[in-house]
Structures are given as C-alpha cells and as structure tokens.
PDB file of C-alpha atoms in Angstrom:
ATOM      1  CA  MET M   1     -67.884 -38.596 113.719  1.00 58.00           C
ATOM      2  CA  PHE M   2     -69.964 -40.792 111.444  1.00 84.00           C
ATOM      3  CA  SER M   3     -73.466 -40.296 112.846  1.00 90.00           C
ATOM      4  CA  GLN M   4     -75.677 -37.284 112.157  1.00 86.00           C
ATOM      5  CA  ALA M   5     -76.051 -36.080 115.745  1.00 90.00           C
ATOM      6  CA  GLY M   6     -73.058 -37.582 117.546  1.00 90.00           C
ATOM      7  CA  GLN M   7     -74.808 -40.713 118.817  1.00 91.00           C
ATOM      8  CA  ASP M   8     -71.677 -42.758 118.117  1.00 91.00           C
ATOM      9  CA  LEU M   9     -69.505 -40.406 120.188  1.00 91.00           C
ATOM     10  CA  PHE M  10     -72.070 -40.436 123.006  1.00 92.00           C
ATOM     11  CA  VAL M  11     -71.923 -44.243 123.206  1.00 91.00           C
ATOM     12  CA  LYS M  12     -68.114 -44.237 122.898  1.00 90.00           C
ATOM     13  CA  THR M  13     -67.887 -41.753 125.786  1.00 92.00           C
ATOM     14  CA  LEU M  14     -70.483 -43.514 127.930  1.00 92.00           C
ATOM     15  CA  LEU M  15     -68.987 -46.962 127.300  1.00 90.00           C
ATOM     16  CA  PRO M  16     -65.260 -46.452 126.600  1.00 88.00           C
ATOM     17  CA  ILE M  17     -64.660 -50.092 125.673  1.00 88.00           C
ATOM     18  CA  ASN M  18     -63.689 -52.003 122.577  1.00 87.00           C
ATOM     19  CA  ASN M  19     -65.372 -55.208 121.470  1.00 89.00           C
ATOM     20  CA  GLY M  20     -68.855 -54.211 122.629  1.00 93.00           C
ATOM     21  CA  THR M  21     -72.154 -55.311 121.128  1.00 95.00           C
ATOM     22  CA  PHE M  22     -74.869 -53.165 119.525  1.00 95.00           C
ATOM     23  CA  LEU M  23     -78.341 -53.445 118.025  1.00 96.00           C
ATOM     24  CA  ASP M  24     -79.157 -50.713 115.482  1.00 93.00           C
ATOM     25  CA  ILE M  25     -82.846 -50.639 114.523  1.00 94.00           C
ATOM     26  CA  GLY M  26     -83.654 -48.317 111.628  1.00 90.00           C
ATOM     27  CA  ALA M  27     -79.984 -48.398 110.674  1.00 91.00           C
ATOM     28  CA  TYR M  28     -80.399 -46.703 107.282  1.00 88.00           C
ATOM     29  CA  HIS M  29     -77.238 -46.492 105.115  1.00 90.00           C
ATOM     30  CA  PRO M  30     -74.234 -48.623 106.158  1.00 89.00           C
ATOM     31  CA  GLU M  31     -71.795 -45.706 105.876  1.00 88.00           C
ATOM     32  CA  GLU M  32     -73.562 -42.357 105.406  1.00 88.00           C
ATOM     33  CA  GLY M  33     -74.861 -40.972 108.695  1.00 87.00           C
ATOM     34  CA  ASN M  34     -74.386 -44.353 110.328  1.00 90.00           C
ATOM     35  CA  ASN M  35     -74.686 -44.515 114.118  1.00 90.00           C
ATOM     36  CA  THR M  36     -72.598 -47.658 114.565  1.00 92.00           C
ATOM     37  CA  LEU M  37     -69.816 -47.460 111.959  1.00 91.00           C
ATOM     38  CA  LEU M  38     -67.427 -45.831 114.440  1.00 92.00           C
ATOM     39  CA  LEU M  39     -68.179 -48.567 116.970  1.00 92.00           C
ATOM     40  CA  GLU M  40     -67.569 -51.249 114.321  1.00 92.00           C
ATOM     41  CA  ASN M  41     -64.218 -49.616 113.556  1.00 91.00           C
ATOM     42  CA  LEU M  42     -63.408 -49.931 117.270  1.00 92.00           C
ATOM     43  CA  GLY M  43     -64.087 -53.670 117.230  1.00 93.00           C
ATOM     44  CA  TRP M  44     -67.750 -53.723 118.230  1.00 94.00           C
ATOM     45  CA  LYS M  45     -70.040 -56.346 116.661  1.00 95.00           C
ATOM     46  CA  GLY M  46     -73.775 -56.149 116.221  1.00 94.00           C
ATOM     47  CA  ILE M  47     -76.911 -56.304 114.164  1.00 93.00           C
ATOM     48  CA  SER M  48     -78.196 -53.487 111.981  1.00 92.00           C
ATOM     49  CA  ILE M  49     -81.826 -53.644 110.851  1.00 92.00           C
ATOM     50  CA  ASP M  50     -83.658 -51.578 108.241  1.00 91.00           C
ATOM     51  CA  LEU M  51     -86.864 -52.305 106.311  1.00 92.00           C
ATOM     52  CA  ASP M  52     -86.088 -50.212 103.197  1.00 90.00           C
ATOM     53  CA  ALA M  53     -85.183 -52.773 100.496  1.00 88.00           C
ATOM     54  CA  SER M  54     -82.768 -50.421  98.705  1.00 89.00           C
ATOM     55  CA  ILE M  55     -80.906 -49.828 101.967  1.00 88.00           C
ATOM     56  CA  VAL M  56     -80.852 -53.531 102.838  1.00 86.00           C
ATOM     57  CA  ASP M  57     -79.201 -54.169  99.459  1.00 87.00           C
ATOM     58  CA  LYS M  58     -76.465 -51.661 100.372  1.00 88.00           C
ATOM     59  CA  TRP M  59     -75.816 -53.568 103.625  1.00 87.00           C
ATOM     60  CA  LYS M  60     -75.593 -56.857 101.697  1.00 85.00           C
ATOM     61  CA  THR M  61     -73.013 -55.519  99.241  1.00 86.00           C
ATOM     62  CA  ARG M  62     -70.812 -53.501 101.588  1.00 81.00           C
ATOM     63  CA  SER M  63     -67.303 -54.701 102.306  1.00 66.00           C
ATOM     64  CA  THR M  64     -66.489 -55.340 105.954  1.00 59.00           C
TER      65      THR M  64
END
C-alpha cells in the first residue's frame, strides 16, 4: 500500500483492471503517501496536479 488511507487499494479493488486512467488533484509527493503510485505500477496512466512548487519540482525530477 502506497497511499495513506488505502485509496489506491480501494480503486484497485473497485476497478480490477490494468491500463486505466487517473486524475490526481492535490497529488502531493510523487512517492511518499501517493494515491496513484500503485496504479502507475499496474500500468495506469494519468495526470497528477499539485500547486506546491517544492512538490512540483519533485514530480519533475522523479524517474519513471
């Protein structure tokens, strides 16, 4: 589990598919407590948005 409250597992259980699409608004850190990292690891693609400049920089420099 990557997310703080199991949101990733909830989505995985509700939509047991690979290659889905997500929109994560208020994404925060790209790895710590991330709600969509598990989905990305399962082949999902999407957009993660956060307004905190220091967090945006972390998204820009992360390896995918």
